[in-house]
Short mmCIF file of N, CA, C and O in Angstrom, two decimals:
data_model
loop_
_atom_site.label_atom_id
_atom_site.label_comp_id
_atom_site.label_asym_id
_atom_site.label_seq_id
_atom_site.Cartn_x
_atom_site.Cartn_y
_atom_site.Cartn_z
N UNK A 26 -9.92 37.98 35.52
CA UNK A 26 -9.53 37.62 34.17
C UNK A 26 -10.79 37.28 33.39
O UNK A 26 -11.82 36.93 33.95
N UNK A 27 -10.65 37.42 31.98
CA UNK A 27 -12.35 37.78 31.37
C UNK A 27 -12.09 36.65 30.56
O UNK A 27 -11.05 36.52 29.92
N UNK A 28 -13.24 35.64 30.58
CA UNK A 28 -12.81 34.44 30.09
C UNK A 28 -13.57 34.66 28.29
O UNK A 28 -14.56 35.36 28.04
N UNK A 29 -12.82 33.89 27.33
CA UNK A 29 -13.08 33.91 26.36
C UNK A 29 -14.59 32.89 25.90
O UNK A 29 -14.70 32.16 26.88
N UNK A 30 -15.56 32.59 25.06
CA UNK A 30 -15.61 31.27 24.76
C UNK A 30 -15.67 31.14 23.07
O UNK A 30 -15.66 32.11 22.31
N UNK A 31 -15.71 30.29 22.82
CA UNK A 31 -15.13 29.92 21.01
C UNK A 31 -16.68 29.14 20.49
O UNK A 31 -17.03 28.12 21.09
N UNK A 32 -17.54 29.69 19.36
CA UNK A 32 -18.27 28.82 19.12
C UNK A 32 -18.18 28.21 17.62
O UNK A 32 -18.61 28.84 16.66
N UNK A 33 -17.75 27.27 17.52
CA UNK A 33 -16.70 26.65 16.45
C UNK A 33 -17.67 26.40 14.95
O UNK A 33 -17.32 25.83 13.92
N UNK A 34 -19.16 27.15 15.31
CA UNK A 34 -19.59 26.78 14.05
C UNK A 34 -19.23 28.56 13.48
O UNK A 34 -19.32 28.76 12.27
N UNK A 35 -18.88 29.66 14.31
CA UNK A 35 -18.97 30.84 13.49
C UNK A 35 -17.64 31.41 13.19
O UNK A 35 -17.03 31.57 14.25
N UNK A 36 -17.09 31.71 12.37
CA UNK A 36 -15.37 32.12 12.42
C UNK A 36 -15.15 33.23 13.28
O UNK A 36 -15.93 34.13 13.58
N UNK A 37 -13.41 32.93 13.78
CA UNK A 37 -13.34 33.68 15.03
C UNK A 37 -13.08 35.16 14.49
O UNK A 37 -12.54 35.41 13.41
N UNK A 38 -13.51 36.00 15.31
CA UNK A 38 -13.65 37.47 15.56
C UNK A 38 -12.41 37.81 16.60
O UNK A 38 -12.23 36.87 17.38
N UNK A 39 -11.70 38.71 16.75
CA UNK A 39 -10.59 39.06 17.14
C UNK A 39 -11.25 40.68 17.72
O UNK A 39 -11.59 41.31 16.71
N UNK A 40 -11.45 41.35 18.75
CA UNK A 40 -11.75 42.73 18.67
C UNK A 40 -11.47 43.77 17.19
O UNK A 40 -10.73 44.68 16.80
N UNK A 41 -13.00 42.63 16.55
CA UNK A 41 -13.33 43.18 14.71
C UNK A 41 -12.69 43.04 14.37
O UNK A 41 -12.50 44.13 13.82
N UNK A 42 -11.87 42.42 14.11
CA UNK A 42 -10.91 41.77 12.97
C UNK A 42 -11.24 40.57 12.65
O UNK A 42 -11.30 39.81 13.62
N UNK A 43 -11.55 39.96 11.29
CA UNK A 43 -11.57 38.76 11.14
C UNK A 43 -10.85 38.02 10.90
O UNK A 43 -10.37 38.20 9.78
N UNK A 44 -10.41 37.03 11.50
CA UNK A 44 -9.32 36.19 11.31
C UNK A 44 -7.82 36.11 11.55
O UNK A 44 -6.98 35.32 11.11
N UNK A 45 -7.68 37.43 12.59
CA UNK A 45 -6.35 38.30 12.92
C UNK A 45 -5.69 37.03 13.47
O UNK A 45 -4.66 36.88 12.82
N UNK A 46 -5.79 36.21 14.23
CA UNK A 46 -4.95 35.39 14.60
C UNK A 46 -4.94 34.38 13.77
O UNK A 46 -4.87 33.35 14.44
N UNK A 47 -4.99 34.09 12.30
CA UNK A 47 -4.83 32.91 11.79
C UNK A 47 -3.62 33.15 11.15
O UNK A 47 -3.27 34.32 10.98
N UNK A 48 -2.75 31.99 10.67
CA UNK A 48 -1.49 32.61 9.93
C UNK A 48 -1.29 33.06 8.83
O UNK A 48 -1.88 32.34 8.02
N UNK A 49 -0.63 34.10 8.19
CA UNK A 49 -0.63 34.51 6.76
C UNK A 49 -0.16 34.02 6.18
O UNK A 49 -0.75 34.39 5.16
N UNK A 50 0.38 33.52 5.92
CA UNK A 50 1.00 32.34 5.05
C UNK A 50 1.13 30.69 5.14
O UNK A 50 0.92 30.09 6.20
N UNK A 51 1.47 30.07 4.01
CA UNK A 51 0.88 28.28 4.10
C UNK A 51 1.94 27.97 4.64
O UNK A 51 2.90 28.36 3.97
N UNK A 52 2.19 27.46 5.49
CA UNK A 52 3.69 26.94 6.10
C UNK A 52 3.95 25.52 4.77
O UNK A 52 3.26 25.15 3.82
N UNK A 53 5.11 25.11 5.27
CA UNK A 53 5.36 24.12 3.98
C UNK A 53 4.68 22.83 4.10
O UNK A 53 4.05 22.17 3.27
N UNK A 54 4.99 22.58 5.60
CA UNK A 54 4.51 21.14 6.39
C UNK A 54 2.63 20.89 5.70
O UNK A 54 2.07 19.89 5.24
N UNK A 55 2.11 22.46 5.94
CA UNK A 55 0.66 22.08 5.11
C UNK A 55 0.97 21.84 3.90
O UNK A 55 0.93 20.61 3.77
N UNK A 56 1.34 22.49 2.61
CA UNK A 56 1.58 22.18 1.59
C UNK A 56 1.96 20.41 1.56
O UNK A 56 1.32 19.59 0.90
N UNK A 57 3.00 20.13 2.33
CA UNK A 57 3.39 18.82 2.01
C UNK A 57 2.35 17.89 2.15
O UNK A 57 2.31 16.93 1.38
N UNK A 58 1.14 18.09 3.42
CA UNK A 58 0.51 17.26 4.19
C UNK A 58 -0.62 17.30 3.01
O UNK A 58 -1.01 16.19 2.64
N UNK A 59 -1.15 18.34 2.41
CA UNK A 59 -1.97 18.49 1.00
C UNK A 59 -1.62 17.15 -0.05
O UNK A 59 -2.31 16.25 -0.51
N UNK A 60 -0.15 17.53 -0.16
CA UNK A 60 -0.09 17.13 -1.40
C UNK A 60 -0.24 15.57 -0.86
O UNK A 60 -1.28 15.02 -1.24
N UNK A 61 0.61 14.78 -0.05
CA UNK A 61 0.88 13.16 -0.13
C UNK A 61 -0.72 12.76 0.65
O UNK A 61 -0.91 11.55 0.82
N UNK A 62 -1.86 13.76 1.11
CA UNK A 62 -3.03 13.23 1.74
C UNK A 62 -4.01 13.47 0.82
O UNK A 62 -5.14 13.26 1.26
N UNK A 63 -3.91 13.98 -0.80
CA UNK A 63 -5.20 13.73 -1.59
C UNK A 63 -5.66 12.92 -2.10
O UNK A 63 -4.82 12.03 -2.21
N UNK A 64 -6.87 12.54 -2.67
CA UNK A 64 -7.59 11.34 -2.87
C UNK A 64 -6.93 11.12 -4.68
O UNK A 64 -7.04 12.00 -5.54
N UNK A 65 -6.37 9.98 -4.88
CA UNK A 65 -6.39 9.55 -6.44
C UNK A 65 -7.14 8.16 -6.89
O UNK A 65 -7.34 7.19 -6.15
N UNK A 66 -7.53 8.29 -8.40
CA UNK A 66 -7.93 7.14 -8.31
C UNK A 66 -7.22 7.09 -9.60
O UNK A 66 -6.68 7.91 -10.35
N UNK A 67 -7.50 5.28 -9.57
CA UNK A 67 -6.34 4.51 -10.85
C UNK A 67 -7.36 4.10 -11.26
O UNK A 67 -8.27 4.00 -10.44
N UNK A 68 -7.60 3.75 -12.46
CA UNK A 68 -8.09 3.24 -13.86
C UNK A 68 -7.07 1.79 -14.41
O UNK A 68 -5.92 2.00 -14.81
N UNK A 69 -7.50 0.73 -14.37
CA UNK A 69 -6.66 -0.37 -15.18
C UNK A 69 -7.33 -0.93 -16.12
O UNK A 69 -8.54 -0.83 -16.28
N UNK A 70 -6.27 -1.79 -17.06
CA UNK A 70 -7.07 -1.99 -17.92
C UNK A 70 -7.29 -4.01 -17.68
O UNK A 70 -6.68 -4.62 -16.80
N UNK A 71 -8.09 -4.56 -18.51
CA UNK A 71 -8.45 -5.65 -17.60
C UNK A 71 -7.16 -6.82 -17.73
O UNK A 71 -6.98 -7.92 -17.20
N UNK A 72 -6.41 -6.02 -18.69
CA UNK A 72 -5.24 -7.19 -18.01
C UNK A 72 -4.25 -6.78 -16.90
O UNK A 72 -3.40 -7.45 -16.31
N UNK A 73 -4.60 -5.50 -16.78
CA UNK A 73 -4.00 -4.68 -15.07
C UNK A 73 -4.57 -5.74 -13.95
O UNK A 73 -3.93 -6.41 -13.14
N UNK A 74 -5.59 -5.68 -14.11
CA UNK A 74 -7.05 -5.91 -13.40
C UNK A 74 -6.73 -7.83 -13.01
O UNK A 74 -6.87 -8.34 -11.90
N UNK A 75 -6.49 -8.22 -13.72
CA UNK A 75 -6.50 -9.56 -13.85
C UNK A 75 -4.77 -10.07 -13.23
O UNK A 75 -4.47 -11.01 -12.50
N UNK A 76 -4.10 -9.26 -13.73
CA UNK A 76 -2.56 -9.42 -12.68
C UNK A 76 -2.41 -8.83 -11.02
O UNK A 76 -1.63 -9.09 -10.11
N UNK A 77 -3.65 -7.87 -11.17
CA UNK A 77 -3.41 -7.17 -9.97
C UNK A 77 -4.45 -8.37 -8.71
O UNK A 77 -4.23 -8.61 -7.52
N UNK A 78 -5.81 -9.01 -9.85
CA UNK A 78 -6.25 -10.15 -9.03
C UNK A 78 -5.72 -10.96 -8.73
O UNK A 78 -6.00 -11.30 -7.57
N UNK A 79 -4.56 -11.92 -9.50
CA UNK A 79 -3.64 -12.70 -9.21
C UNK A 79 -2.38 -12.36 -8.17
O UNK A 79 -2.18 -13.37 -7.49
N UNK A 80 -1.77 -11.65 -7.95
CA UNK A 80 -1.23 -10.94 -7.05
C UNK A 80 -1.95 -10.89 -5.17
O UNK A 80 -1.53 -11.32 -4.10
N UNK A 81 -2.72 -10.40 -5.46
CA UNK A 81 -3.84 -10.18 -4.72
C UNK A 81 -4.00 -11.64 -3.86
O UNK A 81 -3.82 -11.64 -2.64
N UNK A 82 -4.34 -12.86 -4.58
CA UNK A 82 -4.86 -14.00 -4.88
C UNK A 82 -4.04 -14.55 -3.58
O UNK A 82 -4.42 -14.96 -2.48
N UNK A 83 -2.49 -14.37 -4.26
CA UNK A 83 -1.45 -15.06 -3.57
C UNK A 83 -1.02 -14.63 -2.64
O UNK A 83 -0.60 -15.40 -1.77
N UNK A 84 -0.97 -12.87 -2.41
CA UNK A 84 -0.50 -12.35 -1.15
C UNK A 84 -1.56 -13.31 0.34
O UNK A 84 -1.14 -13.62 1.45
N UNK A 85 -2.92 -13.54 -0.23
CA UNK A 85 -4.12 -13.91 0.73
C UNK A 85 -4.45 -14.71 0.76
O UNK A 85 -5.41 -14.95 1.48
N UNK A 86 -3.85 -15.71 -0.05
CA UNK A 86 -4.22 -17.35 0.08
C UNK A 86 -3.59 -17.73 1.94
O UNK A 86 -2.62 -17.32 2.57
N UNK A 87 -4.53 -18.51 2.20
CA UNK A 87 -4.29 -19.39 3.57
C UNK A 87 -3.30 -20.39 3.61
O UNK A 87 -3.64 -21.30 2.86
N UNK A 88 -2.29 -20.61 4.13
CA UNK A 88 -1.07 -21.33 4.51
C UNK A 88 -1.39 -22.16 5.92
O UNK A 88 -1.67 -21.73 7.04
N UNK A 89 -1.28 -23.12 5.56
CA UNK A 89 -1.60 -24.24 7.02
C UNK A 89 -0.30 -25.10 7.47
O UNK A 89 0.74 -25.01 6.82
N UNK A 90 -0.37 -25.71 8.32
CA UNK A 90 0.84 -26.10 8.92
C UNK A 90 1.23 -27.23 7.92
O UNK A 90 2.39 -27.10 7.51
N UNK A 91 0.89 -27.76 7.67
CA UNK A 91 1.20 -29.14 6.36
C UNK A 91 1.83 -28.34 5.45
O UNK A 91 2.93 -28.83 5.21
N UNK A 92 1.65 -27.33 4.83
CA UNK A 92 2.16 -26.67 3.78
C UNK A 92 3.18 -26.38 3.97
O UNK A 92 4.03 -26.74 3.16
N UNK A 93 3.69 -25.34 5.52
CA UNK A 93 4.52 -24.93 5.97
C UNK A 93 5.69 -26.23 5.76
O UNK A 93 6.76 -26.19 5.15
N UNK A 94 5.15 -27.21 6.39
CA UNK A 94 6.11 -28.36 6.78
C UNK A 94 6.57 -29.06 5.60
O UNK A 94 7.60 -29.73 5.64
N UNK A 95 5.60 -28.92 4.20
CA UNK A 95 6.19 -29.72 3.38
C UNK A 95 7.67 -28.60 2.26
O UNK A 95 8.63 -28.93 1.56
N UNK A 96 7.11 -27.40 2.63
CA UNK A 96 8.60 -26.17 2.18
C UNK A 96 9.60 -26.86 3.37
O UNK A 96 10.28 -27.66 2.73
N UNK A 97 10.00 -26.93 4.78
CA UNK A 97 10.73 -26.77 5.42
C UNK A 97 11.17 -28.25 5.34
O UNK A 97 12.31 -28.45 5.75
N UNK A 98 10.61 -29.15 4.96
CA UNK A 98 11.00 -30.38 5.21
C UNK A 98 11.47 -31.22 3.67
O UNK A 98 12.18 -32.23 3.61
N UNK A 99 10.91 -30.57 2.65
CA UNK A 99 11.31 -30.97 1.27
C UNK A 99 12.72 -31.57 0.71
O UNK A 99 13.81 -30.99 0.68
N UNK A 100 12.43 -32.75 0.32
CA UNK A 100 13.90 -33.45 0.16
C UNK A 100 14.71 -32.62 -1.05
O UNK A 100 14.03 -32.04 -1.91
N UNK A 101 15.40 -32.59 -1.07
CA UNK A 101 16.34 -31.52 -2.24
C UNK A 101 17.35 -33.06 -3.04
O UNK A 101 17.97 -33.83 -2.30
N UNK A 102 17.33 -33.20 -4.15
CA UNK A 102 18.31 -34.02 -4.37
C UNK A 102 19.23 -33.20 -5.72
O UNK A 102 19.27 -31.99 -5.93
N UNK A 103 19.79 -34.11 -6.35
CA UNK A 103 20.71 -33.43 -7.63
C UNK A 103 20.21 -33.42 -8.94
O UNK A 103 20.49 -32.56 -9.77
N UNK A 104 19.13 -34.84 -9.18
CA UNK A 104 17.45 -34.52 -10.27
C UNK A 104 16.83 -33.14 -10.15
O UNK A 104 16.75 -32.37 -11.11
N UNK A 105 16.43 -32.91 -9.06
CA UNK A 105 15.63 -31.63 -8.71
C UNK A 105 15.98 -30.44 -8.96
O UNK A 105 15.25 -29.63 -9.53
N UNK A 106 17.07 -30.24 -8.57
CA UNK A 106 17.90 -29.28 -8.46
C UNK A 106 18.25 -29.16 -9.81
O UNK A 106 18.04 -28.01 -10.19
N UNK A 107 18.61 -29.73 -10.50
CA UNK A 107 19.06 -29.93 -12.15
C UNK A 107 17.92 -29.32 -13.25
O UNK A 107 18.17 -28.52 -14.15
N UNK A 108 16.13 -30.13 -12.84
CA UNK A 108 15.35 -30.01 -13.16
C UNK A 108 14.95 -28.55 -13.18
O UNK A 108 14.61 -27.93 -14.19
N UNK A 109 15.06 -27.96 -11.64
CA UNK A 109 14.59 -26.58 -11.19
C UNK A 109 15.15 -25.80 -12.38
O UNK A 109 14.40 -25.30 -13.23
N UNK A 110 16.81 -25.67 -12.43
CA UNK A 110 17.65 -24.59 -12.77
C UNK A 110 17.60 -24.85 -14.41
O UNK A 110 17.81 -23.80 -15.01
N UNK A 111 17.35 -26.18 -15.45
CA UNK A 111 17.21 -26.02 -16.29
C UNK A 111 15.76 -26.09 -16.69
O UNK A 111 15.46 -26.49 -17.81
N UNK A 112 15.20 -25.85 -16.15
CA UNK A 112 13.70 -25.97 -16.94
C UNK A 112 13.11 -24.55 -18.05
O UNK A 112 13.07 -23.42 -17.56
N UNK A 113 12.76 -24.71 -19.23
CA UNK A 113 12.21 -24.02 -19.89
C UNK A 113 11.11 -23.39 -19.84
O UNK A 113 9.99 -23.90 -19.76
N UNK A 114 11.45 -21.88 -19.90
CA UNK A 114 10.41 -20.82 -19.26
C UNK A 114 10.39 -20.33 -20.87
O UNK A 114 11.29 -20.19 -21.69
N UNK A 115 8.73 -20.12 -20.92
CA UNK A 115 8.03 -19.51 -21.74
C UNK A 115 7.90 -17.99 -21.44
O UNK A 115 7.66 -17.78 -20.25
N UNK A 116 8.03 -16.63 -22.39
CA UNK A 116 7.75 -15.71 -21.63
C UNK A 116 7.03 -15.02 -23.13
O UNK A 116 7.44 -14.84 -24.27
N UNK A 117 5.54 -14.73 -22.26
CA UNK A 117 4.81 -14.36 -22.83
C UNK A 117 4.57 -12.81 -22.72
O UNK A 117 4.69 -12.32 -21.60
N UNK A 118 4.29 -12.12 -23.61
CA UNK A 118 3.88 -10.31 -23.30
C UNK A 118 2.79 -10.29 -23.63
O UNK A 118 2.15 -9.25 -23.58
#
């Protein structure tokens, strides 16, 4: 049996044919893998920039066990609760 070998910097040769074994057509799976694997870039503007830092800020802030404990352990009364649900929110654009 006559062994082949492949040298991957020159394109393959087929008995003179170039490229006879590659496929003729784009299957879809490439097309798809094209489209959702190209590079984009975003542009913001600095109040993008400044919500997207704040965001950012909070996903990565450090949480320590005191913190944890003072959410899980927080007294709830009927002031608070009153306070929470009527308090006046400003909403700015």
């Amino acid at each position: 049996m006559e062994e082949k070998t492949v040298n991957s910097a020159e394109p393959m040769n087929v008995n003179g044919e170039m490229g006879k074994e590659l496929p003729a057509k784009v299957s879809v799976w490439s097309k798809v893998k094209k489209f959702l694997c190209q590079e984009i870039t975003i542009e913001l503007t600095p109040k993008q920039e400044k919500v997207f830092q704040e965001v950012h800020d909070f996903w990565h802030q450090e949480i320590t066990k005191e913190d944890v404990k003072k959410v899980l352990f927080h007294e709830i009364t009927w002031q608070s609760t009153k306070d929470f649900w009527l308090q006046k929110i400003d909403i700015t654009l």
